[in-house]
Coordinates of C-alpha atoms in Angstrom, one line a residue:
Chain E
M1434 CA 6.8 -15.7 18.6
R1435 CA 5.9 -13.5 21.5
L1436 CA 9.6 -13.1 22.1
I1437 CA 10.0 -11.9 18.4
A1438 CA 7.2 -9.4 18.9
E1439 CA 8.6 -8.2 22.2
I1440 CA 12.0 -7.6 20.7
A1441 CA 10.4 -5.7 17.8
A1442 CA 8.4 -3.6 20.1
T1443 CA 11.5 -2.7 22.2
H1444 CA 13.3 -1.6 19.1
L1445 CA 10.4 0.8 18.1
T1446 CA 9.9 2.2 21.6
H1447 CA 13.6 2.7 21.9
R1448 CA 13.5 5.1 19.0
K1449 CA 10.3 6.8 19.9
R1450 CA 10.6 10.0 18.0
Q1451 CA 11.6 8.3 14.7
S1452 CA 8.9 5.7 15.0
I1453 CA 6.3 8.5 15.6
V1454 CA 7.5 10.4 12.6
S1455 CA 7.2 7.2 10.4
I1456 CA 3.8 6.4 11.8
L1457 CA 2.7 10.0 11.0
G1458 CA 3.9 9.6 7.5
V1459 CA 1.8 6.6 6.9
A1460 CA -1.2 8.3 8.6
M1461 CA -0.9 11.3 6.4
G1462 CA -0.9 9.1 3.3
V1463 CA -3.9 7.1 4.4
G1464 CA -5.8 10.1 5.7
F1465 CA -5.4 12.2 2.5
F1466 CA -6.3 9.3 0.4
I1467 CA -9.5 8.8 2.2
G1468 CA -10.3 12.5 2.1
M1469 CA -9.4 13.0 -1.5
A1470 CA -11.1 9.8 -2.6
A1471 CA -14.3 10.9 -0.9
L1472 CA -14.1 14.3 -2.5
M1473 CA -13.4 13.0 -6.1
Q1474 CA -15.7 10.1 -6.0
G1475 CA -18.4 12.1 -4.4
F1476 CA -18.3 14.7 -7.2
Q1477 CA -18.0 12.1 -9.9
T1478 CA -20.8 9.8 -8.9
Y1479 CA -22.9 12.9 -8.2
F1480 CA -22.2 14.2 -11.7
V1481 CA -22.9 10.8 -13.3
S1482 CA -26.1 10.2 -11.5
K1483 CA -27.2 13.6 -12.4
I1484 CA -26.5 13.1 -16.1
I1485 CA -28.2 9.7 -16.1
D1486 CA -31.1 11.4 -14.2
V1487 CA -31.7 14.5 -16.3
W1488 CA -30.3 13.6 -19.6
P1489 CA -31.7 11.1 -22.1
H1490 CA -29.6 7.9 -21.9
I1491 CA -29.3 7.8 -25.7
I1492 CA -29.6 10.5 -28.4
M1493 CA -30.0 9.7 -32.1
K1494 CA -28.8 12.6 -34.3
D1495 CA -29.5 13.3 -37.9
E1496 CA -25.8 12.8 -38.8
Y1497 CA -23.7 10.0 -40.1
R1498 CA -20.6 8.9 -38.4
L1499 CA -18.7 8.5 -41.7
P1500 CA -19.0 10.9 -44.7
S1501 CA -21.2 9.3 -47.4
L1502 CA -19.4 7.8 -50.3
Q1503 CA -19.5 9.4 -53.7
P1504 CA -21.6 7.6 -56.4
A1505 CA -18.4 6.9 -58.5
Q1506 CA -16.7 5.4 -55.5
R1507 CA -19.7 3.4 -54.6
Q1508 CA -19.8 2.0 -58.1
F1509 CA -16.2 1.2 -58.4
P1510 CA -14.8 0.5 -54.9
Q1511 CA -11.5 -0.8 -56.4
G1512 CA -11.2 2.0 -58.9
A1513 CA -7.8 3.6 -59.6
V1514 CA -9.1 7.0 -60.7
A1515 CA -9.2 9.8 -58.2
L1516 CA -11.7 12.6 -58.7
H1517 CA -11.0 16.0 -57.0
G1518 CA -13.1 19.0 -56.2
L1519 CA -16.3 17.0 -55.9
K1520 CA -19.2 18.6 -54.0
P1521 CA -21.4 16.3 -52.0
V1522 CA -25.2 16.6 -52.7
E1523 CA -26.9 18.8 -50.1
E1524 CA -29.2 16.6 -48.3
L1525 CA -32.3 17.7 -46.4
R1526 CA -31.2 17.6 -42.7
G1527 CA -33.3 15.6 -40.3
I1528 CA -34.1 12.1 -39.4
R1529 CA -36.0 10.6 -42.3
D1530 CA -39.3 9.1 -41.3
G1531 CA -38.7 10.1 -37.7
K1532 CA -42.2 9.4 -36.5
A1533 CA -42.0 5.7 -37.7
V1534 CA -38.6 5.3 -36.1
I1535 CA -40.0 6.6 -32.7
A1536 CA -43.0 4.4 -33.0
A1537 CA -40.8 1.4 -33.7
L1538 CA -38.5 2.2 -30.8
N1539 CA -41.4 2.7 -28.4
R1540 CA -42.6 -0.8 -29.2
I1541 CA -39.5 -2.2 -27.7
E1542 CA -39.7 -3.3 -24.0
G1543 CA -37.7 -1.0 -21.7
I1544 CA -37.2 1.7 -24.3
H1545 CA -38.9 5.1 -24.4
A1546 CA -38.2 7.5 -27.4
A1547 CA -39.3 11.1 -28.0
P1548 CA -38.8 13.4 -30.9
T1549 CA -37.0 16.7 -30.8
M1550 CA -36.1 19.5 -33.1
R1551 CA -32.9 21.1 -31.9
T1552 CA -31.9 24.5 -33.3
Q1553 CA -29.8 27.5 -32.3
A1554 CA -31.5 30.8 -31.4
F1555 CA -30.9 34.3 -30.2
M1556 CA -33.0 35.4 -27.4
R1557 CA -33.6 39.1 -26.8
Y1558 CA -35.0 40.8 -23.8
G1559 CA -34.5 44.5 -23.4
A1560 CA -30.9 45.2 -24.2
K1561 CA -29.9 41.6 -23.6
D1562 CA -29.0 39.4 -26.6
V1563 CA -28.2 35.9 -25.6
S1564 CA -27.4 32.8 -27.8
A1565 CA -29.2 29.6 -26.7
T1566 CA -30.1 26.2 -27.8
L1567 CA -33.9 25.8 -28.4
V1568 CA -35.2 22.3 -28.2
G1569 CA -38.6 21.5 -29.6
I1570 CA -40.3 18.7 -27.7
D1571 CA -43.6 16.8 -27.5
P1572 CA -44.4 17.2 -23.8
E1573 CA -46.3 13.9 -23.5
L1574 CA -43.4 11.9 -25.0
E1575 CA -40.8 14.1 -23.3
R1576 CA -42.1 13.1 -19.9
Q1577 CA -41.0 9.5 -20.7
V1578 CA -37.4 10.3 -21.5
S1579 CA -36.3 13.1 -19.2
Q1580 CA -37.0 14.7 -15.8
L1581 CA -37.7 18.1 -17.2
E1582 CA -41.1 18.3 -15.5
R1583 CA -39.6 17.5 -12.1
D1584 CA -36.7 20.0 -12.6
L1585 CA -39.1 22.9 -13.3
K1586 CA -38.8 25.5 -10.6
V1587 CA -41.6 27.6 -12.0
G1588 CA -44.4 26.7 -14.3
S1589 CA -45.3 23.3 -15.9
L1590 CA -44.9 21.5 -19.2
N1591 CA -48.7 21.8 -19.9
E1592 CA -48.3 25.5 -20.1
L1593 CA -46.5 25.0 -23.3
H1594 CA -49.8 24.1 -24.8
T1595 CA -51.9 26.7 -23.1
A1596 CA -49.7 29.7 -23.7
A1597 CA -49.5 31.1 -27.3
N1598 CA -45.8 30.7 -27.9
G1599 CA -44.6 29.2 -24.7
V1600 CA -40.9 28.7 -23.9
I1601 CA -39.1 27.1 -20.9
L1602 CA -35.7 28.5 -20.0
G1603 CA -32.8 27.1 -18.0
E1604 CA -32.2 29.0 -14.8
G1605 CA -28.8 30.3 -15.9
L1606 CA -30.1 31.3 -19.3
A1607 CA -33.1 33.2 -17.7
A1608 CA -30.7 34.9 -15.3
K1609 CA -28.5 36.0 -18.2
L1610 CA -31.5 37.5 -20.0
G1611 CA -32.8 38.9 -16.8
V1612 CA -36.3 37.5 -17.4
E1613 CA -38.9 36.0 -15.0
A1614 CA -41.9 33.8 -15.7
H1615 CA -44.6 35.4 -18.0
N1616 CA -42.1 37.8 -19.5
I1617 CA -42.2 38.0 -23.3
I1618 CA -38.9 37.6 -25.1
T1619 CA -38.0 37.8 -28.8
V1620 CA -36.5 34.8 -30.4
V1621 CA -34.6 35.0 -33.6
S1622 CA -33.6 31.8 -35.5
P1623 CA -30.7 31.4 -37.9
A1624 CA -33.3 30.8 -40.6
G1625 CA -34.4 34.4 -40.0
V1626 CA -37.7 33.7 -38.3
I1627 CA -38.7 36.0 -35.4
L1628 CA -41.1 34.9 -32.8
K1629 CA -42.4 36.6 -29.7
M1630 CA -42.4 34.0 -27.0
Q1631 CA -43.7 33.9 -23.4
V1632 CA -41.6 32.4 -20.7
V1633 CA -43.8 29.8 -19.1
G1634 CA -41.3 27.9 -17.0
I1635 CA -37.8 27.9 -15.6
F1636 CA -35.9 24.7 -14.9
R1637 CA -32.8 23.9 -13.0
T1638 CA -31.1 20.5 -13.5
G1639 CA -27.9 21.3 -11.6
I1640 CA -25.7 20.7 -14.6
T1641 CA -24.3 24.0 -15.6
T1642 CA -24.0 23.7 -19.3
I1643 CA -27.7 22.6 -19.6
D1644 CA -29.0 25.3 -17.2
N1645 CA -27.0 28.1 -19.0
F1646 CA -27.8 27.3 -22.6
D1647 CA -30.9 25.0 -23.1
S1648 CA -34.5 26.1 -23.5
Y1649 CA -37.6 24.1 -24.5
T1650 CA -40.6 24.8 -26.6
L1651 CA -43.2 22.8 -28.5
L1652 CA -41.8 20.7 -31.4
K1653 CA -44.0 22.6 -33.8
K1654 CA -42.7 26.1 -32.7
A1655 CA -39.1 24.9 -33.1
Q1656 CA -39.9 23.6 -36.6
I1657 CA -41.4 27.0 -37.5
L1658 CA -38.4 28.9 -36.1
A1659 CA -35.9 26.6 -38.0
N1660 CA -38.2 26.8 -41.1
R1661 CA -38.2 23.1 -41.3
P1662 CA -41.8 21.9 -41.0
N1663 CA -42.3 18.3 -39.8
V1664 CA -38.6 17.6 -39.4
I1665 CA -37.1 16.2 -36.3
N1666 CA -33.3 16.1 -35.9
Q1667 CA -32.9 14.3 -32.6
I1668 CA -34.5 11.4 -31.0
R1669 CA -34.1 11.2 -27.2
I1670 CA -34.2 7.8 -25.7
R1671 CA -34.4 6.6 -22.1
L1672 CA -33.8 3.1 -21.0
R1673 CA -35.1 1.2 -18.1
D1674 CA -31.6 -0.2 -17.5
V1675 CA -29.0 2.6 -18.1
G1676 CA -26.2 0.0 -17.9
N1677 CA -27.1 -1.1 -21.4
A1678 CA -26.8 2.3 -23.0
R1679 CA -23.7 1.7 -25.1
V1680 CA -25.0 -1.7 -26.4
V1681 CA -28.5 -0.4 -27.2
A1682 CA -27.0 2.7 -28.8
S1683 CA -24.8 0.8 -31.2
S1684 CA -27.6 -1.6 -32.1
I1685 CA -29.9 1.3 -32.9
E1686 CA -27.2 3.0 -34.9
S1687 CA -26.5 -0.1 -37.0
R1688 CA -30.2 -0.5 -37.7
Y1689 CA -31.0 3.0 -38.8
G1690 CA -27.5 4.3 -39.7
Y1691 CA -27.8 7.6 -37.8
R1692 CA -25.2 8.6 -35.3
T1693 CA -26.6 7.4 -32.0
E1694 CA -24.7 8.4 -28.8
A1695 CA -25.0 6.8 -25.4
W1696 CA -24.7 9.3 -22.6
E1697 CA -21.1 8.1 -22.0
E1698 CA -20.2 9.2 -25.5
T1699 CA -22.0 12.5 -25.2
Y1700 CA -20.1 13.3 -22.0
E1701 CA -16.9 11.5 -23.0
N1702 CA -14.8 14.7 -22.3
V1703 CA -16.1 15.0 -18.8
L1704 CA -15.6 11.3 -18.1
G1705 CA -12.1 11.6 -19.5
I1706 CA -11.4 14.4 -17.0
F1707 CA -12.5 12.1 -14.3
V1708 CA -10.0 9.5 -15.4
I1709 CA -7.3 12.1 -15.2
Q1710 CA -8.5 13.3 -11.9
N1711 CA -8.4 9.8 -10.5
G1712 CA -4.9 9.4 -11.9
I1713 CA -3.7 12.6 -10.2
M1714 CA -5.3 11.5 -6.9
Y1715 CA -3.7 8.0 -7.0
S1716 CA -0.3 9.3 -8.0
S1717 CA -0.2 12.1 -5.4
V1718 CA -1.4 9.8 -2.6
G1719 CA 1.0 7.2 -3.9
A1720 CA 3.8 9.7 -3.6
I1721 CA 2.9 10.5 0.0
L1722 CA 3.0 6.8 0.8
I1723 CA 6.3 6.3 -1.0
V1724 CA 7.8 9.0 1.1
A1725 CA 6.3 7.3 4.1
A1726 CA 7.9 4.1 2.9
F1727 CA 11.2 5.7 2.7
G1728 CA 10.7 6.8 6.3
I1729 CA 10.0 3.3 7.3
F1730 CA 13.0 2.0 5.4
N1731 CA 15.1 4.6 7.1
I1732 CA 14.1 3.8 10.7
I1733 CA 14.5 0.1 10.2
S1734 CA 17.9 0.5 8.6
T1735 CA 18.9 2.7 11.5
I1736 CA 17.7 0.2 14.0
I1737 CA 19.5 -2.6 12.3
H1738 CA 22.7 -0.7 12.2
E1739 CA 22.4 0.2 15.8
K1740 CA 21.5 -3.5 16.8
T1741 CA 24.0 -5.4 14.8
R1742 CA 25.5 -6.7 18.1
D1743 CA 22.1 -7.7 19.3
I1744 CA 21.5 -9.5 16.0
A1745 CA 24.8 -11.3 16.3
I1746 CA 24.0 -12.5 19.8
L1747 CA 20.5 -13.6 18.9
K1748 CA 21.9 -15.6 16.1
S1749 CA 24.6 -17.2 18.2
I1750 CA 22.0 -18.1 20.8
G1751 CA 20.1 -19.9 18.1
V1752 CA 17.5 -17.5 16.9
A1753 CA 17.0 -18.5 13.2
E1754 CA 17.5 -16.2 10.2
L1755 CA 13.7 -16.3 9.6
D1756 CA 13.0 -15.1 13.1
I1757 CA 15.5 -12.2 12.7
R1758 CA 13.8 -11.3 9.4
L1759 CA 10.4 -11.5 11.1
I1760 CA 11.5 -9.1 13.9
F1761 CA 12.2 -6.3 11.4
L1762 CA 9.2 -7.1 9.1
L1763 CA 7.0 -6.9 12.2
E1764 CA 8.5 -3.5 13.0
G1765 CA 7.6 -2.2 9.5
L1766 CA 4.2 -3.7 9.7
A1767 CA 3.5 -2.3 13.1
V1768 CA 4.4 1.2 11.8
G1769 CA 2.1 0.6 8.8
M1770 CA -0.7 -0.7 10.9
I1771 CA -0.6 2.0 13.6
G1772 CA -0.2 4.6 10.8
T1773 CA -3.3 3.1 9.0
V1774 CA -5.5 3.3 12.0
L1775 CA -4.4 6.8 12.8
G1776 CA -4.9 7.6 9.1
W1777 CA -8.4 6.3 9.2
A1778 CA -9.2 8.6 12.0
L1779 CA -7.5 11.5 10.1
G1780 CA -9.4 10.7 7.0
H1781 CA -12.7 10.5 8.6
A1782 CA -12.0 13.8 10.3
L1783 CA -11.0 15.3 7.0
V1784 CA -14.3 14.2 5.4
E1785 CA -16.3 15.6 8.2
I1786 CA -14.5 18.9 8.0
L1787 CA -14.9 19.1 4.2
A1788 CA -18.6 18.2 4.6
S1789 CA -19.1 21.1 7.0
I1790 CA -17.8 23.7 4.7
R1791 CA -20.5 25.6 2.8
F1792 CA -20.1 27.6 -0.4
N1793 CA -21.4 27.9 -3.9
I1794 CA -19.5 26.3 -6.7
E1795 CA -20.5 26.3 -10.4
G1796 CA -18.4 23.9 -12.3
F1797 CA -19.8 21.0 -14.3
V1798 CA -22.5 20.9 -11.6
R1799 CA -24.0 23.5 -9.2
A1800 CA -23.5 22.7 -5.5
E1801 CA -23.5 24.3 -2.2
G1802 CA -20.5 22.6 -0.8
F1803 CA -18.2 19.6 -1.4
I1804 CA -20.1 16.5 -2.5
L1805 CA -18.5 13.7 -0.6
N1806 CA -18.7 10.0 -0.9
E1807 CA -17.2 8.2 2.1
S1808 CA -16.9 4.5 1.2
P1809 CA -15.5 1.6 3.2
Y1810 CA -13.6 0.6 0.0
H1811 CA -11.5 3.8 0.3
Y1812 CA -10.5 2.7 3.8
L1813 CA -9.6 -0.8 2.7
I1814 CA -7.7 0.5 -0.4
A1815 CA -5.7 3.0 1.7
A1816 CA -4.9 0.3 4.3
G1817 CA -3.8 -2.1 1.5
F1818 CA -1.6 0.6 0.0
A1819 CA -0.1 1.4 3.4
L1820 CA 0.5 -2.1 4.6
I1821 CA 2.0 -3.2 1.3
S1822 CA 4.4 -0.3 1.0
S1823 CA 5.4 -0.5 4.7
S1824 CA 6.2 -4.2 4.5
L1825 CA 8.0 -3.7 1.3
A1826 CA 10.0 -0.9 2.9
A1827 CA 10.8 -3.2 5.8
F1828 CA 11.6 -6.2 3.8
L1829 CA 14.8 -5.0 2.2
P1830 CA 16.6 -4.1 5.5
A1831 CA 15.1 -7.1 7.2
R1832 CA 16.6 -9.4 4.7
K1833 CA 19.9 -7.7 5.1
A1834 CA 19.7 -8.1 8.9
A1835 CA 18.9 -11.8 8.6
R1836 CA 21.9 -12.3 6.3
L1837 CA 24.4 -10.7 8.8
D1838 CA 27.1 -13.1 9.6
P1839 CA 27.5 -13.2 13.4
V1840 CA 31.1 -14.2 13.0
D1841 CA 31.9 -11.0 11.2
I1842 CA 30.2 -8.9 13.9
L1843 CA 31.8 -10.9 16.8
R1844 CA 35.2 -10.6 15.3
G1845 CA 34.7 -6.8 14.8
A1846 CA 33.4 -6.4 18.3
A1847 CA 36.0 -8.5 20.1
Chain B
M1294 CA 34.2 -41.1 27.3
S1295 CA 32.0 -40.1 24.3
A1296 CA 33.0 -37.0 22.3
A1297 CA 30.9 -33.9 22.6
L1298 CA 32.6 -32.1 19.7
Q1299 CA 34.9 -33.5 17.1
T1300 CA 36.5 -32.1 14.0
L1301 CA 37.8 -34.1 11.1
N1302 CA 40.4 -32.6 8.9
M1303 CA 38.7 -29.2 9.3
T1304 CA 39.9 -26.3 7.2
R1305 CA 38.5 -22.8 7.0
I1306 CA 39.6 -20.4 4.3
L1307 CA 38.3 -16.9 4.1
P1308 CA 37.6 -16.4 0.3
G1309 CA 38.7 -13.1 -1.3
P1310 CA 41.3 -11.8 -3.7
V1311 CA 43.9 -13.1 -1.3
P1312 CA 42.4 -16.1 0.4
V1313 CA 43.2 -16.3 4.1
T1314 CA 43.6 -19.6 5.7
L1315 CA 42.2 -19.3 9.3
I1316 CA 42.3 -23.0 10.3
E1317 CA 44.2 -25.8 8.5
H1318 CA 43.5 -29.5 8.8
A1319 CA 42.3 -29.5 12.4
N1320 CA 41.6 -32.8 14.0
L1321 CA 40.2 -32.5 17.4
S1322 CA 38.0 -34.4 19.9
I1323 CA 36.5 -32.8 23.0
G1324 CA 35.0 -35.3 25.4
K1325 CA 31.9 -34.7 27.5
G1326 CA 32.9 -33.1 30.8
E1327 CA 36.2 -31.9 29.6
F1328 CA 37.5 -28.4 30.6
V1329 CA 39.5 -27.3 27.6
A1330 CA 41.5 -24.1 26.9
I1331 CA 42.3 -23.0 23.4
T1332 CA 45.5 -20.9 23.6
G1333 CA 47.9 -19.3 21.2
P1334 CA 49.2 -15.9 20.2
S1335 CA 46.8 -13.3 18.9
G1336 CA 45.8 -13.8 15.3
S1337 CA 46.5 -17.5 15.5
G1338 CA 43.0 -18.6 14.9
K1339 CA 41.7 -19.4 18.4
S1340 CA 38.4 -17.6 18.0
S1341 CA 38.0 -18.9 14.5
L1342 CA 38.3 -22.4 15.8
L1343 CA 35.8 -21.6 18.6
Y1344 CA 33.2 -20.3 16.0
L1345 CA 33.6 -23.4 14.0
L1346 CA 33.2 -25.6 17.0
G1347 CA 30.2 -23.5 18.0
L1348 CA 28.5 -24.0 14.6
L1349 CA 28.5 -20.2 14.0
D1350 CA 30.8 -20.7 11.1
R1351 CA 31.1 -23.4 8.5
P1352 CA 34.3 -25.2 7.5
T1353 CA 35.6 -24.8 3.9
E1354 CA 36.6 -28.5 4.0
G1355 CA 36.3 -31.3 6.5
S1356 CA 33.7 -31.5 9.1
V1357 CA 32.4 -30.7 12.6
M1358 CA 30.6 -33.3 14.5
L1359 CA 28.3 -32.6 17.5
E1360 CA 27.7 -35.7 19.6
E1361 CA 29.2 -37.7 16.8
K1362 CA 26.6 -36.3 14.3
E1363 CA 27.8 -34.7 11.2
T1364 CA 26.7 -31.0 10.8
S1365 CA 28.1 -29.9 7.5
H1366 CA 25.0 -30.8 5.5
L1367 CA 22.6 -29.0 7.8
G1368 CA 20.8 -25.8 6.8
S1369 CA 21.2 -22.6 8.7
G1370 CA 17.8 -23.1 10.4
E1371 CA 18.9 -26.5 11.7
L1372 CA 22.2 -25.2 12.8
A1373 CA 20.4 -22.4 14.7
R1374 CA 18.3 -25.0 16.4
L1375 CA 21.4 -27.0 17.5
R1376 CA 23.1 -23.9 18.9
L1377 CA 19.9 -23.1 20.8
A1378 CA 19.5 -26.5 22.3
K1379 CA 23.1 -27.8 22.7
L1380 CA 25.5 -24.9 22.9
G1381 CA 25.9 -21.9 25.1
F1382 CA 28.2 -18.9 24.2
V1383 CA 30.0 -16.3 26.3
F1384 CA 31.9 -13.6 24.5
Q1385 CA 34.5 -11.1 25.6
F1386 CA 31.7 -8.4 25.4
H1387 CA 28.6 -9.4 27.3
F1388 CA 26.1 -8.9 24.5
L1389 CA 23.1 -8.6 26.7
L1390 CA 20.1 -7.0 25.1
P1391 CA 20.0 -3.5 26.6
E1392 CA 16.2 -3.1 26.6
F1393 CA 15.6 -6.3 28.6
S1394 CA 16.3 -6.9 32.3
V1395 CA 18.9 -9.4 33.4
L1396 CA 16.2 -12.0 34.1
E1397 CA 14.6 -11.4 30.7
N1398 CA 18.0 -11.7 29.0
V1399 CA 18.5 -15.1 30.7
M1400 CA 15.1 -16.3 29.6
I1401 CA 15.5 -15.4 25.9
P1402 CA 17.0 -18.8 25.0
M1403 CA 14.5 -20.7 27.0
R1404 CA 11.6 -18.8 25.5
K1405 CA 13.1 -19.4 22.0
L1406 CA 13.4 -23.2 22.8
G1407 CA 9.9 -23.2 24.3
R1408 CA 10.2 -26.4 26.3
L1409 CA 9.2 -24.9 29.7
S1410 CA 6.2 -23.0 30.9
G1411 CA 6.6 -19.3 31.7
D1412 CA 6.8 -19.9 35.4
A1413 CA 9.2 -22.7 35.1
M1414 CA 11.5 -20.5 32.9
K1415 CA 11.5 -17.8 35.5
T1416 CA 12.2 -20.2 38.4
K1417 CA 15.1 -21.7 36.4
A1418 CA 16.5 -18.4 35.4
M1419 CA 16.4 -17.2 39.0
R1420 CA 18.1 -20.4 40.2
L1421 CA 20.9 -19.9 37.6
L1422 CA 21.3 -16.3 38.6
K1423 CA 21.4 -17.3 42.3
S1424 CA 24.1 -19.8 41.6
L1425 CA 26.2 -17.1 40.1
G1426 CA 25.5 -14.7 43.0
M1427 CA 23.3 -12.5 40.8
E1428 CA 19.8 -12.9 42.3
G1429 CA 19.8 -9.3 43.6
E1430 CA 20.4 -7.9 40.1
A1431 CA 17.7 -10.0 38.3
R1432 CA 15.4 -7.0 37.7
K1433 CA 18.2 -4.6 36.7
R1434 CA 19.1 -3.6 33.2
P1435 CA 22.5 -4.4 31.8
E1436 CA 23.7 -0.8 32.0
Q1437 CA 23.1 -0.8 35.8
L1438 CA 25.6 -3.6 36.3
S1439 CA 29.3 -3.7 36.7
G1440 CA 31.5 -5.4 34.1
G1441 CA 31.9 -8.6 36.2
Q1442 CA 28.2 -8.7 36.9
R1443 CA 27.4 -8.4 33.2
Q1444 CA 29.7 -11.2 32.3
R1445 CA 28.0 -13.4 35.0
A1446 CA 24.6 -12.5 33.6
A1447 CA 25.9 -13.5 30.1
I1448 CA 27.1 -16.8 31.6
A1449 CA 23.8 -17.4 33.1
R1450 CA 22.1 -16.8 29.7
A1451 CA 24.6 -19.3 28.1
L1452 CA 23.5 -21.9 30.6
A1453 CA 19.9 -21.3 30.2
N1454 CA 19.1 -24.4 28.1
D1455 CA 21.6 -26.7 29.9
P1456 CA 24.0 -26.8 26.9
L1457 CA 26.0 -29.8 26.1
V1458 CA 29.0 -27.5 25.6
L1459 CA 29.7 -24.1 27.0
L1460 CA 31.9 -22.0 24.6
A1461 CA 33.6 -18.9 25.8
D1462 CA 35.7 -16.5 23.8
E1463 CA 38.1 -14.5 26.0
P1464 CA 35.4 -14.2 28.6
T1465 CA 37.8 -12.4 31.0
G1466 CA 39.3 -10.1 28.3
N1467 CA 37.4 -7.1 29.4
L1468 CA 37.7 -7.5 33.1
D1469 CA 40.2 -6.5 35.8
S1470 CA 42.3 -9.3 37.3
K1471 CA 40.1 -9.8 40.3
N1472 CA 36.9 -10.1 38.3
A1473 CA 38.7 -12.1 35.7
H1474 CA 39.7 -14.5 38.5
N1475 CA 36.1 -14.7 39.7
V1476 CA 34.7 -15.4 36.3
F1477 CA 37.3 -18.0 35.6
E1478 CA 36.4 -19.7 38.9
I1479 CA 32.9 -19.9 37.8
F1480 CA 34.0 -21.8 34.7
R1481 CA 36.1 -24.1 36.8
G1482 CA 33.3 -24.7 39.2
L1483 CA 30.9 -25.5 36.4
A1484 CA 33.4 -28.0 34.9
E1485 CA 34.6 -29.7 38.0
D1486 CA 31.6 -29.6 40.3
Q1487 CA 28.8 -30.0 37.7
G1488 CA 30.6 -31.9 34.9
Q1489 CA 29.8 -29.2 32.4
T1490 CA 31.8 -29.4 29.2
V1491 CA 33.6 -26.1 28.8
V1492 CA 35.8 -24.8 25.9
V1493 CA 37.3 -21.4 26.7
V1494 CA 39.6 -19.4 24.3
T1495 CA 42.2 -17.4 26.3
H1496 CA 45.6 -15.9 25.8
D1497 CA 46.2 -15.6 29.5
P1498 CA 48.4 -18.4 30.7
H1499 CA 47.5 -18.0 34.3
L1500 CA 44.0 -19.0 33.4
S1501 CA 44.7 -21.7 30.9
E1502 CA 46.9 -23.6 33.2
H1503 CA 44.0 -24.3 35.5
T1504 CA 42.1 -26.2 32.8
H1505 CA 42.3 -29.9 32.2
R1506 CA 43.7 -29.7 28.8
Q1507 CA 45.2 -27.0 26.6
I1508 CA 44.9 -26.9 22.8
H1509 CA 47.7 -24.7 21.5
I1510 CA 47.3 -23.2 18.1
V1511 CA 49.8 -21.3 16.0
D1512 CA 49.0 -19.9 12.5
G1513 CA 45.8 -21.9 12.2
R1514 CA 47.5 -25.2 13.0
I1515 CA 47.0 -27.2 16.2
V1516 CA 50.5 -27.8 17.4
D1517 CA 49.7 -29.3 20.8
A1518 CA 46.4 -30.9 21.8

């Protein structure tokens, strides 16, 4: 066995430059995988943990997933008559008997529910005119379902009670309006109600869409603005165990009939982008490793071509086919392993460099640099990729070498 | 005298669009301690016969027996094992591994067989090289040697595992007449002084006449054994 390894080593050291290039190819693949995986997963886990942290885990809306059936259709489900031009009855929007629903939900262990009235509004301050989402909340219950209080940069939730018409703005929204705490803004609702409101707080969650568009006020004020007294149109729910969000959401929906979304569904588009991101990462790193595998295939084929006489003599001496195959497999594996170790170092260096870069980004989330997640799994996955592809790349030429007929070579050489 | 190598009605045909018969119905027995030359015009099948006797090639029909044991049913791994333990090859070209020293080249078959300790292998390889007048060259690489020295190193390697039969294919083909004579003398010394069984393919009548026995082959048929 040592003999086999020695022969393999002499082959690689004999073609130093080619071996180094092949090793570097593998190292690049491994290194970039580690760097990219840290970058992607860092961002993704950060985003998800942010969402779970600041956003209610489940939201019940005053909508139905399917349009309601027409009375005639309900009466005669198998009917053959089609009616066109029917107008659905205009229903009063809102969750019916919302207070009872919230009370019932809050009795369940591990579930906190809070009522909200969500409406669109125009906010005016000076010459600025900005459209925003105004969410009416019950501060006491809201504390149970979101981290709004913690995310407040200025002010507190209690000031909603103490100020006359208090409103809390997202940081981006406040910046767009150019307001600071205690400024008075004019809020105009689609229902035509106009209120002068005092900014009592500014929050920053770090999630751009929320910070740029959302604002909070008391439930009652929102109902006044929307001109829908005593109506709530969303129930926010927070779970003790966020892993159950989908299951709990669908059981709540089947019980009450209203569309109930777990956070995964609300942020489905973003999570879908993550899947695409991961696909791009794996395929581009895969491509690097495939190129590296071609390099390995190339060097081993060259060595075999150069060493056909040596192979013939080894076989005539009595070195078995299996050993010959092992020699070249070992060469491929050696390139893969050395490349992997170098790639680990490269990947770690890459992560360190990325982590040291400071800048402001404002994408889905706001951050002051790359958010990185360096995980031992990435190192293992990269090593697995590299070793599998390098041994596959070595396997084909090695098999060919093992099958060489020494008689053919001896005849040709003699 | 027991037979070291025997063939029974051995035929080797190269398959192809036009099959080529290399060896036809060869019946042959080589006893232990014999010094045999295989002679014949070029293209007559001398080397093919040697490869068959050396278990490097398999007969299409008939059989080859090593120490009176049938080999045709053995797998390639078992044949490799037999070659390693029982046979030694010398070719026209030396076929030394260029990255290894002479000593390391001689030790390769021993290491593959793995019967001796590292030190014992080294001692034995040095003894073999010394007996061939090569002890001064043990640490050199093949490219630093002359043609005659390379061939002697190859002979030392062929003898590494004390083979039952030493097979040589035109071992003097690449050498000038003086070196060719020296190398042939080595074979004769091995055969006559040490009782080594030697089968050597040569087309040089000056060399073959010094062997104990000539097997003459024409067009793949043994005409005079």
